XYZ file of C-alpha atoms in Angstrom:
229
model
C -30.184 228.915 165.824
C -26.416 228.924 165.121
C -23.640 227.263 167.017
C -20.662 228.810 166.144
C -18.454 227.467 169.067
C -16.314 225.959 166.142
C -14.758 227.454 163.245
C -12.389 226.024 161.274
C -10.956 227.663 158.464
C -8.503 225.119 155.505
C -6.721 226.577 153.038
C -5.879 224.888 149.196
C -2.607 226.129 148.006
C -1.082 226.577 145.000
C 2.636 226.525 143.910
C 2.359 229.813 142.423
C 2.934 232.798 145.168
C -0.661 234.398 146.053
C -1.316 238.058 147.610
C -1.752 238.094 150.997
C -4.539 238.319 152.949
C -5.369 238.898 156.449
C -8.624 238.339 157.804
C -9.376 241.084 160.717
C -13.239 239.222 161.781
C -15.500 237.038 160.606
C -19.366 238.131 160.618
C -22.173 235.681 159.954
C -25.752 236.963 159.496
C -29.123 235.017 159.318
C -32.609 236.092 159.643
C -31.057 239.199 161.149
C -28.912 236.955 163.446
C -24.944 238.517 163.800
C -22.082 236.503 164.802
C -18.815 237.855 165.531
C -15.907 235.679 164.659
C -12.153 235.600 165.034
C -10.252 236.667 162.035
C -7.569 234.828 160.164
C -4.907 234.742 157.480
C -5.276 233.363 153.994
C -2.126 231.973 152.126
C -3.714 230.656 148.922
C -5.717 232.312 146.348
C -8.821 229.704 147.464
C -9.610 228.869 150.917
C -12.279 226.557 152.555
C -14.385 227.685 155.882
C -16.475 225.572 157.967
C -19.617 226.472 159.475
C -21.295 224.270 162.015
C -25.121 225.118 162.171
C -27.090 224.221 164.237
C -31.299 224.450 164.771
C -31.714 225.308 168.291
C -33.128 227.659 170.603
C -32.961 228.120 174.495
C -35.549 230.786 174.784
C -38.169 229.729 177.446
C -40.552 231.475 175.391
C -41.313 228.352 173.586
C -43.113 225.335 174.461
C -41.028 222.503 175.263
C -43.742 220.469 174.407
C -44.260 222.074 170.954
C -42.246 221.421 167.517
C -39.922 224.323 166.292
C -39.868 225.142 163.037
C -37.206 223.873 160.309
C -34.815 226.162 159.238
C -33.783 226.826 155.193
C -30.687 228.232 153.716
C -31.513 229.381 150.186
C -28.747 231.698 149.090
C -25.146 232.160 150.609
C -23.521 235.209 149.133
C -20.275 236.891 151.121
C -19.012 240.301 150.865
C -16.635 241.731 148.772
C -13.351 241.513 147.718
C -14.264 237.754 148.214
C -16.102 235.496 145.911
C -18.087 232.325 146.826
C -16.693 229.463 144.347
C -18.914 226.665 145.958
C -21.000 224.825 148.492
C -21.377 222.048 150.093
C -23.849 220.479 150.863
C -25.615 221.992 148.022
C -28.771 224.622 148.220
C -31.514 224.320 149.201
C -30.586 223.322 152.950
C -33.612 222.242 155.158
C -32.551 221.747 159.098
C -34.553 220.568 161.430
C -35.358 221.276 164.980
C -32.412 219.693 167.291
C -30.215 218.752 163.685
C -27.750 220.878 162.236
C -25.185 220.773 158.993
C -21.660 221.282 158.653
C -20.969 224.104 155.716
C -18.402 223.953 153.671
C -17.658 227.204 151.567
C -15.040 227.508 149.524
C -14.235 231.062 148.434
C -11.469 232.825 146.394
C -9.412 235.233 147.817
C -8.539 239.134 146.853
C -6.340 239.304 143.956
C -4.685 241.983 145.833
C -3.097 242.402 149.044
C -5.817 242.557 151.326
C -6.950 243.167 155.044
C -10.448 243.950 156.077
C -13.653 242.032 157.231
C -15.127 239.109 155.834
C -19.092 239.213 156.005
C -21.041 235.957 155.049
C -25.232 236.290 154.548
C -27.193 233.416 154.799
C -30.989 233.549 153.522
C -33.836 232.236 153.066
C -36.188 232.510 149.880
C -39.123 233.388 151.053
C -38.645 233.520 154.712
C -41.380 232.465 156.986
C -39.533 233.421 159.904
C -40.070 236.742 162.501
C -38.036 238.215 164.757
C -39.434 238.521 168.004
C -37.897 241.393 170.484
C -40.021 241.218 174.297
C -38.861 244.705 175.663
C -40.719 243.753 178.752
C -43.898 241.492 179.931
C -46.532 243.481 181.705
C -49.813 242.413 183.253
C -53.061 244.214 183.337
C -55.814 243.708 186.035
C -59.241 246.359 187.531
C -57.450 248.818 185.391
C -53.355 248.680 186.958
C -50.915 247.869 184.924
C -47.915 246.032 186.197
C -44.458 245.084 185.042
C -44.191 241.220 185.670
C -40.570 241.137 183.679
C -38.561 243.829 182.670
C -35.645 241.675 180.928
C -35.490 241.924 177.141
C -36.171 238.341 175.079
C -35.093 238.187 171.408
C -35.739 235.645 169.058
C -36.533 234.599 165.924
C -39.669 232.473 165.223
C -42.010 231.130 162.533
C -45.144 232.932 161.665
C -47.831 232.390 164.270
C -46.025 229.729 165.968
C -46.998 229.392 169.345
C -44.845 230.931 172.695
C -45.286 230.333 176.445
C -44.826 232.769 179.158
C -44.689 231.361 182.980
C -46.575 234.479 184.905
C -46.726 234.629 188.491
C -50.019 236.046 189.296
C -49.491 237.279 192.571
C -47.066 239.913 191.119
C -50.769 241.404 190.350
C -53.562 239.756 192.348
C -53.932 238.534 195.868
C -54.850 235.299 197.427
C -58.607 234.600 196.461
C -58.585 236.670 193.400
C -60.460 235.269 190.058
C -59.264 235.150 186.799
C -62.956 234.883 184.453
C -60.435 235.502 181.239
C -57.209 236.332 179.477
C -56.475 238.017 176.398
C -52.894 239.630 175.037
C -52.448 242.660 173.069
C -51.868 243.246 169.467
C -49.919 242.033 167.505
C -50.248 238.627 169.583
C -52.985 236.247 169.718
C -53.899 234.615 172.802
C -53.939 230.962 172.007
C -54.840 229.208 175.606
C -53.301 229.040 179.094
C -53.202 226.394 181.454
C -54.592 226.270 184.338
C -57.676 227.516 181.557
C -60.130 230.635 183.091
C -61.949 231.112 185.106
C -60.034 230.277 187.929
C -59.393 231.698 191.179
C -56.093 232.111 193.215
C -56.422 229.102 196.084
C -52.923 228.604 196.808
C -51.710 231.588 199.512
C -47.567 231.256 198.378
C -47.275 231.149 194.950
C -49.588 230.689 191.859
C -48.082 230.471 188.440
C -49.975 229.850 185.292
C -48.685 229.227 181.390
C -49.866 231.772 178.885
C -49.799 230.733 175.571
C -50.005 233.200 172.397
C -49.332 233.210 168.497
C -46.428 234.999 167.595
C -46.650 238.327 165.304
C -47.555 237.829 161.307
C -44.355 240.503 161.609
C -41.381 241.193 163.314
C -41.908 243.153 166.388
C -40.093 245.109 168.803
C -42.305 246.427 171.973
C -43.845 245.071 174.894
C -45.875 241.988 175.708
C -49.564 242.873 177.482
C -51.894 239.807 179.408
C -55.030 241.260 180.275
C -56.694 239.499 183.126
C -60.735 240.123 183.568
């Protein structure tokens, strides 16, 4: 998503004194993404900042095989007493998967002395993106229901794209066990699986399957059920 390792911020100044103004942070939100950043201090009444973004995930909960979705940056509006005087590149901004853009805004400072937070929103239009909260992966099997990962995964995704979860089946079956189907539970859509069912457990150490589903119309927060028959 964002990679905001770097931050640079330039200042344009003027001859004529300006009011002072001291950055305390730096907040950066998109598609529900926050940032923290560093503060700084502004000696002109305009100042550039730099924003290196970046399209990328690390989230094994996608397919490396598959093709993430582009990202778009519509509108850029920052909080107040700031103004946003201009960007570039101009918007619309399109990014795609493993690309990125350097931002530059430049924005005007307070006309008065000021020190306080600077927030800057970045949006999409119509956003085809969900954000995707795992509280915890469980499996279900003859009517038990266990917890195969109890680690929260958060990310944001586009509509119905497609995730993978590595399971480790005998963290609910035994050796010589069969699998005749799989299905998830709501709001996800079992999509495939590989090795595909029926099946049966043949190897006595470890037996680990993909399970592939279509991500929530909606964002979601809540657990993640496979149902094994």
């Amino acid at each position: 998503m964002l990679d905001l390792s770097r931050l640079f911020g330039r200042f344009s100044r003027r001859t004529e004194p300006a009011a002072s103004t001291v950055i305390t942070s730096i907040s950066i939100d998109y598609l529900g993404d926050k940032h923290g950043l560093d503060g700084m201090k502004v000696s002109g009444d305009t100042f550039e900042l730099s924003i290196p973004f970046r399209n990328k995930t690390g989230s094994d909960l996608l397919d490396e095989s598959l093709k993430r979705p582009d990202l778009r940056i519509d509108s850029i509006s920052v909080s107040r007493p700031f103004e946003l005087v201009e960007v570039k590149p101009g918007l619309p901004i399109v990014v795609r998967y493993q690309d990125g853009v350097d931002l530059t805004l430049k924005l005007r400072a307070p006309s008065i002395p000021y020190t306080g937070p600077l927030s800057v929103s970045l949006g999409e239009k119509t956003s085809g993106m969900v954000r995707v909260q795992i509280e915890r992966m469980t499996a279900v099997y003859r009517g038990r229901k266990l917890v195969l990962e109890d680690a929260p995964s958060v990310l944001s995704v586009q509509k119905g794209q497609v995730l993978k979860r590595d399971v480790q089946l005998y963290k609910a079956m035994k050796y010589g066990d069969a699998v005749n189907a799989i299905g998830v539970s709501a709001p996800f859509v079992f999509s495939g699986s590989e090795p595909k069912a029926p099946f049966r457990i043949d190897k006595q150490d470890s037996f680990i399957i993909s399970v592939f589903v279509l991500a929530p119309q909606e964002s979601y927060a809540g657990p993640l059920e496979i149902l094994f028959s």
